[in-house]
Amino acid sequence: MKSSIHQAETRQSKARASGRWLVLDKLGAIGAFLGAAAAPCCLPLLATVGGALGLGALQSVRGYMDYTIQAMVLLVLAGDVIAFRQHRQRWPLVVGIAAVTVVFFAYYGYYHVALVYIGLLGMAIAAVWNGIAKRRCAASCCKEGI
């Protein structure tokens, strides 16, 4: 009896620890979006959002926003892989990898602002999809230990 209680507590602590890592894709997607909104010269559709959020104060570091966006995109990729390892649904991971690929292609292959927008949208879709998949997994299969 005591060992089963200990095993249950261990599973709960592992679930809490893995739950902390599952926010990486969401944090990265929000960070990439905010970084894009802080660079109104490069991504004009997000200029209004950046101005409304007060990101105009970051004009002195605007040159570093490309690197910030790319770092956040890598964070999204890491979060997508970690989320996949928990819920084992491949389509959110595929969407996340495709979005990351589009963003990096836009930066290092053929730059077009529409590609960056598509990549940001794909990362947001993958982050929401991972959240839904996590809840479904927690409600059904993951509680049973499958």
Backbone as a chain_set.jsonl record, in Angstrom:
{"seq": "MKSSIHQAETRQSKARASGRWLVLDKLGAIGAFLGAAAAPCCLPLLATVGGALGLGALQSVRGYMDYTIQAMVLLVLAGDVIAFRQHRQRWPLVVGIAAVTVVFFAYYGYYHVALVYIGLLGMAIAAVWNGIAKRRCAASCCKEGI", "coords": {"N": [[0.823, -1.19, 0.0], [1.911, 1.23, 0.829], [3.953, 1.544, -1.024], [2.506, 1.854, -3.404], [1.281, 4.297, -2.984], [3.533, 5.91, -2.897], [4.428, 5.558, -5.533], [2.33, 6.76, -6.923], [2.591, 9.399, -6.027], [5.095, 9.965, -7.1], [4.534, 9.804, -9.842], [2.769, 11.976, -10.038], [4.453, 14.121, -9.392], [6.26, 13.975, -11.5], [4.538, 14.536, -13.599], [3.851, 17.18, -12.997], [6.371, 18.374, -13.305], [6.886, 17.848, -16.022], [4.799, 19.281, -17.072], [5.576, 21.888, -16.659], [7.536, 22.188, -18.589], [6.018, 22.108, -20.836], [5.09, 24.59, -21.466], [6.907, 25.85, -23.031], [6.585, 25.954, -25.86], [4.411, 27.647, -26.075], [5.332, 29.938, -24.763], [7.504, 30.547, -26.418], [6.155, 31.034, -28.863], [4.609, 33.284, -28.196], [6.687, 35.021, -27.51], [8.049, 35.216, -29.985], [6.06, 36.43, -31.516], [5.778, 38.877, -30.118], [8.354, 39.874, -30.467], [8.329, 40.2, -33.228], [6.344, 42.122, -33.405], [7.644, 44.22, -32.246], [9.331, 45.101, -34.161], [8.516, 47.124, -36.288], [9.288, 48.083, -38.795], [10.053, 45.958, -40.339], [7.988, 44.095, -40.221], [5.17, 45.132, -40.989], [2.382, 44.684, -40.548], [2.117, 44.019, -37.914], [2.752, 46.305, -36.619], [0.859, 48.021, -35.489], [-0.069, 46.493, -33.358], [2.295, 46.291, -31.874], [2.693, 49.0, -31.243], [0.426, 49.479, -29.689], [0.936, 47.869, -27.526], [3.046, 49.112, -26.411], [5.565, 48.637, -27.356], [7.131, 50.253, -28.825], [9.034, 51.489, -27.382], [11.217, 49.926, -27.54], [12.839, 50.628, -29.636], [15.558, 51.182, -29.721], [16.807, 48.745, -29.609], [16.07, 47.483, -31.875], [17.516, 46.352, -33.962], [18.307, 43.933, -32.997], [16.092, 42.373, -32.945], [15.564, 40.494, -34.949], [17.268, 38.393, -34.231], [16.192, 37.803, -31.769], [13.621, 36.923, -32.461], [14.316, 34.607, -33.902], [15.549, 33.101, -31.891], [13.357, 32.674, -30.221], [11.828, 31.154, -31.945], [13.332, 28.814, -32.067], [12.951, 28.049, -29.436], [10.235, 27.478, -29.523], [10.329, 25.224, -31.174], [11.722, 23.414, -29.52], [9.856, 23.225, -27.431], [7.698, 22.089, -28.834], [8.713, 19.553, -29.439], [9.068, 18.492, -26.87], [6.415, 18.523, -25.995], [5.333, 16.704, -27.808], [6.588, 14.369, -26.956], [5.202, 13.916, -24.663], [2.39, 13.707, -25.245], [2.275, 12.269, -27.625], [1.138, 12.82, -30.152], [1.471, 13.34, -33.47], [0.813, 15.342, -35.366], [0.58, 18.061, -34.333], [3.302, 18.451, -33.856], [4.336, 18.207, -36.448], [3.156, 20.432, -37.69], [4.345, 22.437, -36.15], [7.106, 22.045, -36.752], [7.05, 22.545, -39.5], [6.282, 25.242, -39.463], [8.465, 26.424, -38.137], [10.452, 25.83, -39.992], [9.576, 27.339, -42.175], [9.859, 29.947, -41.156], [12.66, 30.082, -40.745], [13.488, 29.641, -43.361], [12.514, 31.956, -44.473], [14.184, 33.812, -43.297], [16.796, 32.998, -44.016], [16.782, 31.948, -46.578], [14.829, 32.789, -48.874], [13.766, 35.854, -48.422], [10.693, 36.944, -47.505], [8.097, 38.833, -46.266], [5.585, 37.742, -45.898], [6.064, 35.04, -45.556], [7.197, 34.972, -43.015], [5.007, 35.805, -41.485], [3.262, 33.651, -42.002], [4.719, 31.586, -40.834], [4.72, 32.444, -38.123], [1.977, 32.298, -37.589], [1.599, 29.55, -37.939], [3.14, 28.568, -35.802], [1.648, 29.505, -33.65], [-0.742, 28.09, -34.038], [0.21, 25.46, -33.694], [0.967, 25.605, -31.001], [-1.492, 26.011, -29.679], [-2.776, 23.678, -30.479], [-1.14, 21.753, -29.279], [-1.741, 22.275, -26.595], [-4.445, 21.497, -26.516], [-4.159, 18.793, -27.204], [-2.686, 17.895, -25.027], [-4.527, 18.175, -22.942], [-6.513, 16.371, -23.766], [-5.072, 14.009, -23.69], [-4.432, 13.87, -20.985], [-6.968, 13.53, -19.989], [-7.72, 11.049, -20.925], [-5.811, 8.792, -21.922], [-3.268, 9.143, -20.634], [-3.612, 9.143, -17.867], [-4.011, 6.546, -17.302], [-1.578, 5.455, -17.607], [-0.628, 4.76, -20.054]], "CA": [[0.0, 0.0, 0.0], [2.769, 2.392, 0.94], [4.686, 1.719, -2.273], [1.601, 2.364, -4.438], [1.116, 5.725, -2.703], [4.779, 6.533, -3.314], [4.442, 5.567, -6.999], [1.366, 7.769, -7.358], [3.195, 10.708, -5.774], [6.173, 10.124, -8.065], [3.903, 10.114, -11.13], [2.235, 13.33, -9.982], [5.551, 15.086, -9.441], [6.777, 13.957, -12.869], [3.554, 15.233, -14.436], [4.007, 18.616, -12.756], [7.63, 18.808, -13.898], [6.748, 17.875, -17.474], [3.857, 20.351, -17.381], [6.333, 23.147, -16.712], [8.24, 22.233, -19.863], [5.061, 22.226, -21.929], [4.801, 25.985, -21.78], [7.956, 26.395, -23.887], [6.087, 26.293, -27.188], [3.545, 28.818, -25.951], [6.206, 31.056, -24.436], [8.246, 30.879, -27.628], [5.255, 31.628, -29.856], [4.287, 34.638, -27.738], [7.918, 35.811, -27.63], [8.301, 35.505, -31.398], [5.048, 37.399, -31.925], [6.13, 40.18, -29.54], [9.558, 40.334, -31.156], [7.916, 40.676, -34.551], [5.585, 43.36, -33.212], [8.581, 45.267, -31.845], [10.097, 45.507, -35.341], [7.485, 47.543, -37.241], [9.818, 48.355, -40.126], [10.174, 44.696, -41.065], [6.708, 43.403, -40.208], [4.255, 46.262, -40.793], [1.052, 44.318, -40.064], [2.158, 43.944, -36.462], [3.172, 47.597, -36.069], [-0.214, 48.532, -34.646], [-0.049, 45.706, -32.122], [3.475, 46.713, -31.128], [2.449, 50.337, -30.697], [-0.588, 49.386, -28.636], [1.539, 47.212, -26.362], [4.145, 49.928, -25.908], [6.846, 48.079, -27.788], [7.89, 51.301, -29.496], [10.148, 51.848, -26.5], [12.341, 49.038, -27.845], [13.432, 51.048, -30.908], [17.018, 51.172, -29.654], [17.291, 47.37, -29.788], [15.35, 46.935, -33.028], [18.443, 45.561, -34.763], [18.45, 42.601, -32.411], [14.806, 41.677, -32.945], [15.659, 39.308, -35.803], [17.879, 37.325, -33.439], [15.222, 37.445, -30.725], [12.58, 36.115, -33.101], [14.88, 33.305, -34.229], [15.729, 32.37, -30.631], [12.02, 32.243, -29.787], [11.409, 30.083, -32.853], [13.996, 27.605, -31.577], [12.26, 27.688, -28.2], [8.996, 26.834, -29.961], [10.67, 23.883, -31.654], [12.013, 22.582, -28.346], [8.588, 22.997, -26.744], [6.906, 21.149, -29.622], [9.279, 18.207, -29.268], [8.749, 18.053, -25.508], [4.975, 18.245, -25.958], [5.123, 15.45, -28.532], [7.028, 13.251, -26.119], [4.219, 13.644, -23.628], [1.08, 13.258, -25.717], [2.506, 11.369, -28.761], [0.373, 13.155, -31.345], [2.5, 13.87, -34.359], [0.419, 16.467, -36.211], [1.041, 19.357, -33.81], [4.747, 18.529, -34.069], [4.548, 18.449, -37.878], [2.809, 21.834, -37.942], [5.392, 23.249, -35.522], [8.35, 21.938, -37.527], [6.83, 23.253, -40.764], [6.294, 26.677, -39.18], [9.85, 26.803, -37.849], [11.169, 25.76, -41.265], [9.16, 28.494, -42.984], [10.477, 31.157, -40.603], [14.096, 30.089, -41.03], [13.64, 29.829, -44.803], [12.284, 33.375, -44.732], [15.349, 34.584, -42.866], [18.072, 32.603, -44.615], [16.625, 31.523, -47.96], [14.178, 33.82, -49.667], [13.028, 36.665, -47.463], [9.433, 37.586, -47.832], [7.431, 39.062, -44.995], [4.436, 36.829, -45.793], [6.559, 33.77, -45.015], [7.348, 35.136, -41.561], [3.65, 35.801, -40.938], [2.748, 32.279, -42.071], [5.424, 30.826, -39.806], [4.21, 32.843, -36.809], [0.642, 31.729, -37.466], [1.763, 28.103, -37.749], [3.604, 28.318, -34.439], [0.507, 29.726, -32.748], [-1.649, 26.953, -34.221], [0.827, 24.296, -33.057], [0.928, 25.787, -29.544], [-2.864, 25.756, -29.235], [-3.038, 22.259, -30.719], [-0.447, 21.013, -28.219], [-2.525, 22.426, -25.37], [-5.632, 20.64, -26.639], [-3.713, 17.395, -27.163], [-2.286, 17.596, -23.656], [-5.749, 17.994, -22.139], [-7.153, 15.116, -24.169], [-4.232, 12.919, -23.194], [-4.596, 13.813, -19.534], [-8.309, 13.063, -19.695], [-7.969, 9.67, -21.321], [-4.784, 7.744, -21.922], [-2.1, 9.367, -19.784], [-3.92, 8.818, -16.482], [-3.933, 5.097, -17.167], [-0.183, 5.055, -17.688], [-0.325, 4.277, -21.397]], "C": [[0.866, 1.252, 0.0], [3.534, 2.638, -0.366], [3.782, 2.245, -3.388], [1.339, 3.861, -4.235], [2.359, 6.481, -3.161], [4.863, 6.617, -4.842], [3.483, 6.625, -7.54], [1.929, 9.174, -7.158], [4.318, 10.986, -6.767], [5.609, 10.485, -9.44], [3.359, 11.535, -11.15], [3.341, 14.369, -10.061], [6.178, 15.124, -10.826], [5.832, 14.693, -13.81], [3.656, 16.735, -14.244], [5.274, 19.132, -13.408], [7.525, 18.856, -15.414], [5.768, 18.95, -17.901], [4.54, 21.7, -17.459], [7.033, 23.294, -18.058], [7.29, 22.421, -21.036], [4.697, 23.656, -22.266], [5.844, 26.586, -22.714], [7.431, 26.789, -25.255], [5.197, 27.53, -27.143], [4.366, 30.071, -25.655], [6.996, 31.505, -25.666], [7.385, 31.536, -28.683], [4.892, 33.053, -29.473], [5.514, 35.541, -27.865], [8.24, 36.167, -29.068], [7.317, 36.535, -31.923], [5.387, 38.794, -31.392], [7.398, 40.75, -30.176], [9.243, 40.874, -32.537], [7.149, 41.988, -34.435], [6.494, 44.513, -32.825], [9.437, 45.749, -33.007], [9.133, 45.951, -36.44], [8.007, 47.812, -38.648], [9.863, 47.083, -40.973], [8.837, 43.968, -41.205], [5.596, 44.425, -39.954], [2.862, 45.885, -40.3], [0.986, 44.274, -38.543], [2.562, 45.264, -35.813], [2.116, 48.181, -35.143], [-0.249, 47.815, -33.309], [1.13, 46.13, -31.259], [3.312, 48.078, -30.504], [1.451, 50.313, -29.548], [-0.024, 48.759, -27.368], [2.712, 48.006, -25.782], [5.509, 49.421, -26.303], [7.67, 49.075, -28.593], [9.078, 51.755, -28.673], [11.386, 50.998, -26.78], [13.046, 49.408, -29.146], [14.956, 50.982, -30.877], [17.593, 49.774, -29.844], [16.616, 46.686, -30.974], [16.244, 46.054, -33.89], [18.617, 44.147, -34.252], [17.16, 41.789, -32.449], [14.814, 40.456, -33.851], [16.235, 38.13, -35.024], [16.933, 36.859, -32.337], [14.126, 36.555, -31.297], [13.105, 34.714, -33.391], [15.127, 32.467, -32.978], [14.386, 31.857, -30.117], [11.492, 31.118, -30.669], [12.073, 28.768, -32.443], [13.372, 27.118, -30.277], [10.928, 26.993, -28.51], [9.269, 25.406, -30.414], [10.965, 22.94, -30.494], [10.725, 22.253, -27.587], [7.703, 22.011, -27.494], [7.405, 19.719, -29.465], [8.951, 17.665, -27.877], [7.269, 17.714, -25.387], [4.663, 16.944, -26.686], [5.505, 14.247, -27.687], [6.03, 12.938, -25.017], [2.919, 13.084, -24.205], [1.138, 12.388, -26.97], [1.588, 11.605, -29.957], [1.302, 13.895, -32.294], [2.091, 15.11, -35.138], [0.744, 17.829, -35.619], [2.547, 19.548, -33.991], [5.057, 18.83, -35.531], [4.245, 19.904, -38.222], [3.878, 22.756, -37.355], [6.694, 23.22, -36.298], [8.211, 22.671, -38.854], [6.885, 24.764, -40.547], [7.705, 27.179, -38.911], [10.673, 26.813, -39.137], [10.834, 26.954, -42.144], [9.821, 29.772, -42.468], [11.972, 31.193, -40.923], [14.368, 30.204, -42.529], [13.446, 31.302, -45.156], [13.497, 34.214, -44.337], [16.609, 34.254, -43.659], [17.979, 32.161, -46.066], [16.127, 32.671, -48.815], [13.322, 34.646, -48.724], [11.79, 37.253, -48.109], [8.646, 37.665, -46.542], [6.235, 38.127, -44.811], [4.864, 35.474, -45.237], [6.73, 33.843, -43.5], [5.983, 35.119, -40.891], [3.059, 34.393, -40.921], [3.41, 31.416, -41.008], [4.943, 31.155, -38.401], [2.819, 32.277, -36.564], [0.711, 30.222, -37.231], [2.242, 27.756, -36.35], [2.484, 28.506, -33.431], [-0.483, 28.563, -32.84], [-1.092, 25.721, -33.533], [0.781, 24.407, -31.537], [-0.466, 25.512, -28.998], [-3.2, 24.275, -29.375], [-2.355, 21.387, -29.669], [-1.196, 21.106, -26.897], [-3.763, 21.546, -25.376], [-5.244, 19.178, -26.536], [-3.304, 16.99, -25.752], [-3.514, 17.35, -22.783], [-6.461, 16.699, -22.487], [-6.387, 13.916, -23.638], [-4.384, 12.766, -21.696], [-5.96, 13.265, -19.163], [-8.502, 11.592, -19.998], [-6.792, 8.744, -21.063], [-3.677, 7.948, -20.89], [-2.369, 9.048, -18.321], [-3.812, 7.315, -16.231], [-2.52, 4.572, -17.263], [0.21, 4.542, -19.047], [0.622, 5.229, -22.071]], "O": [[0.598, 2.209, -0.726], [3.74, 3.783, -0.768], [4.242, 3.008, -4.237], [1.193, 4.604, -5.206], [2.256, 7.561, -3.742], [5.315, 7.625, -5.385], [3.799, 7.31, -8.513], [1.765, 10.039, -8.018], [4.476, 12.118, -7.226], [6.137, 11.363, -10.121], [3.47, 12.227, -12.162], [3.184, 15.392, -10.728], [6.587, 16.19, -11.287], [6.279, 15.395, -14.717], [3.56, 17.491, -15.211], [5.268, 20.21, -14.003], [8.017, 19.797, -16.037], [5.895, 19.486, -19.002], [4.132, 22.562, -18.237], [7.114, 24.394, -18.604], [7.708, 22.847, -22.113], [4.043, 23.896, -23.281], [5.685, 27.726, -23.151], [7.789, 27.849, -25.768], [5.221, 28.357, -28.055], [4.122, 31.132, -26.229], [7.136, 32.702, -25.919], [7.817, 32.489, -29.333], [4.869, 33.939, -30.328], [5.396, 36.694, -28.28], [8.658, 37.289, -29.352], [7.695, 37.419, -32.693], [5.296, 39.778, -32.126], [7.503, 41.956, -30.396], [9.812, 41.876, -32.97], [7.294, 42.868, -35.283], [6.149, 45.672, -33.053], [10.194, 46.709, -32.857], [8.949, 45.233, -37.423], [7.232, 47.772, -39.604], [9.724, 47.143, -42.195], [8.595, 43.299, -42.21], [5.133, 44.565, -38.822], [2.207, 46.72, -39.674], [-0.077, 44.47, -37.955], [2.698, 45.337, -34.592], [2.451, 48.774, -34.118], [-0.432, 48.435, -32.261], [0.984, 46.308, -30.05], [3.737, 48.304, -29.371], [1.606, 51.03, -28.56], [-0.46, 49.083, -26.263], [3.298, 47.609, -24.774], [6.505, 49.74, -25.655], [8.791, 48.768, -28.999], [10.023, 52.339, -29.204], [12.478, 51.315, -26.309], [13.774, 48.588, -29.704], [15.581, 50.749, -31.912], [18.762, 49.638, -30.207], [16.594, 45.459, -31.063], [15.76, 45.095, -34.491], [19.029, 43.259, -34.998], [17.145, 40.633, -32.026], [14.136, 39.472, -33.555], [15.751, 37.004, -35.142], [16.878, 35.673, -32.011], [13.749, 35.553, -30.69], [12.404, 33.732, -33.148], [14.935, 31.251, -33.001], [14.295, 30.729, -29.631], [10.786, 30.23, -30.191], [11.431, 27.718, -32.474], [13.275, 25.913, -30.042], [10.547, 26.037, -27.834], [8.523, 24.488, -30.075], [10.509, 21.797, -30.487], [10.535, 21.117, -27.152], [7.03, 21.186, -26.875], [6.609, 18.785, -29.371], [8.593, 16.496, -27.737], [6.908, 16.726, -24.748], [3.823, 16.166, -26.235], [4.819, 13.224, -27.705], [6.009, 11.824, -24.493], [2.403, 12.087, -23.701], [0.117, 11.813, -27.344], [1.295, 10.668, -30.699], [1.849, 14.945, -31.958], [2.966, 15.877, -35.541], [1.162, 18.709, -36.372], [3.015, 20.658, -34.245], [5.95, 19.626, -35.821], [4.997, 20.537, -38.963], [4.27, 23.738, -37.985], [7.326, 24.261, -36.486], [9.143, 23.345, -39.292], [7.469, 25.487, -41.355], [8.095, 28.239, -39.402], [11.495, 27.705, -39.344], [11.718, 27.518, -42.788], [10.291, 30.589, -43.26], [12.49, 32.232, -41.331], [15.368, 30.798, -42.93], [14.131, 31.832, -46.031], [13.796, 35.219, -44.983], [17.409, 35.145, -43.943], [19.008, 32.012, -46.725], [16.909, 33.422, -49.399], [12.269, 34.191, -48.277], [11.851, 37.956, -49.118], [8.539, 36.682, -45.808], [5.909, 37.759, -43.683], [4.097, 34.831, -44.52], [6.44, 32.88, -42.79], [5.813, 34.49, -39.846], [2.431, 33.99, -39.942], [2.749, 30.608, -40.356], [4.773, 30.257, -37.576], [2.514, 31.828, -35.46], [-0.037, 29.683, -36.415], [1.804, 26.762, -35.771], [2.383, 27.75, -32.464], [-1.003, 28.109, -31.821], [-1.831, 25.004, -32.857], [0.577, 23.404, -30.853], [-0.61, 24.852, -27.969], [-3.831, 23.689, -28.496], [-2.926, 20.394, -29.218], [-1.279, 20.124, -26.16], [-4.096, 20.922, -24.368], [-5.918, 18.403, -25.859], [-3.552, 15.859, -25.334], [-3.532, 16.419, -21.977], [-6.959, 16.005, -21.601], [-6.979, 12.933, -23.193], [-4.459, 11.646, -21.191], [-6.102, 12.605, -18.134], [-9.358, 10.945, -19.393], [-6.787, 7.996, -20.086], [-3.198, 6.967, -20.323], [-1.435, 8.711, -17.594], [-3.559, 6.871, -15.111], [-2.275, 3.387, -17.032], [1.276, 3.943, -19.193], [1.008, 5.007, -23.219]]}, "num_chains": 1, "name": "protein.A"}
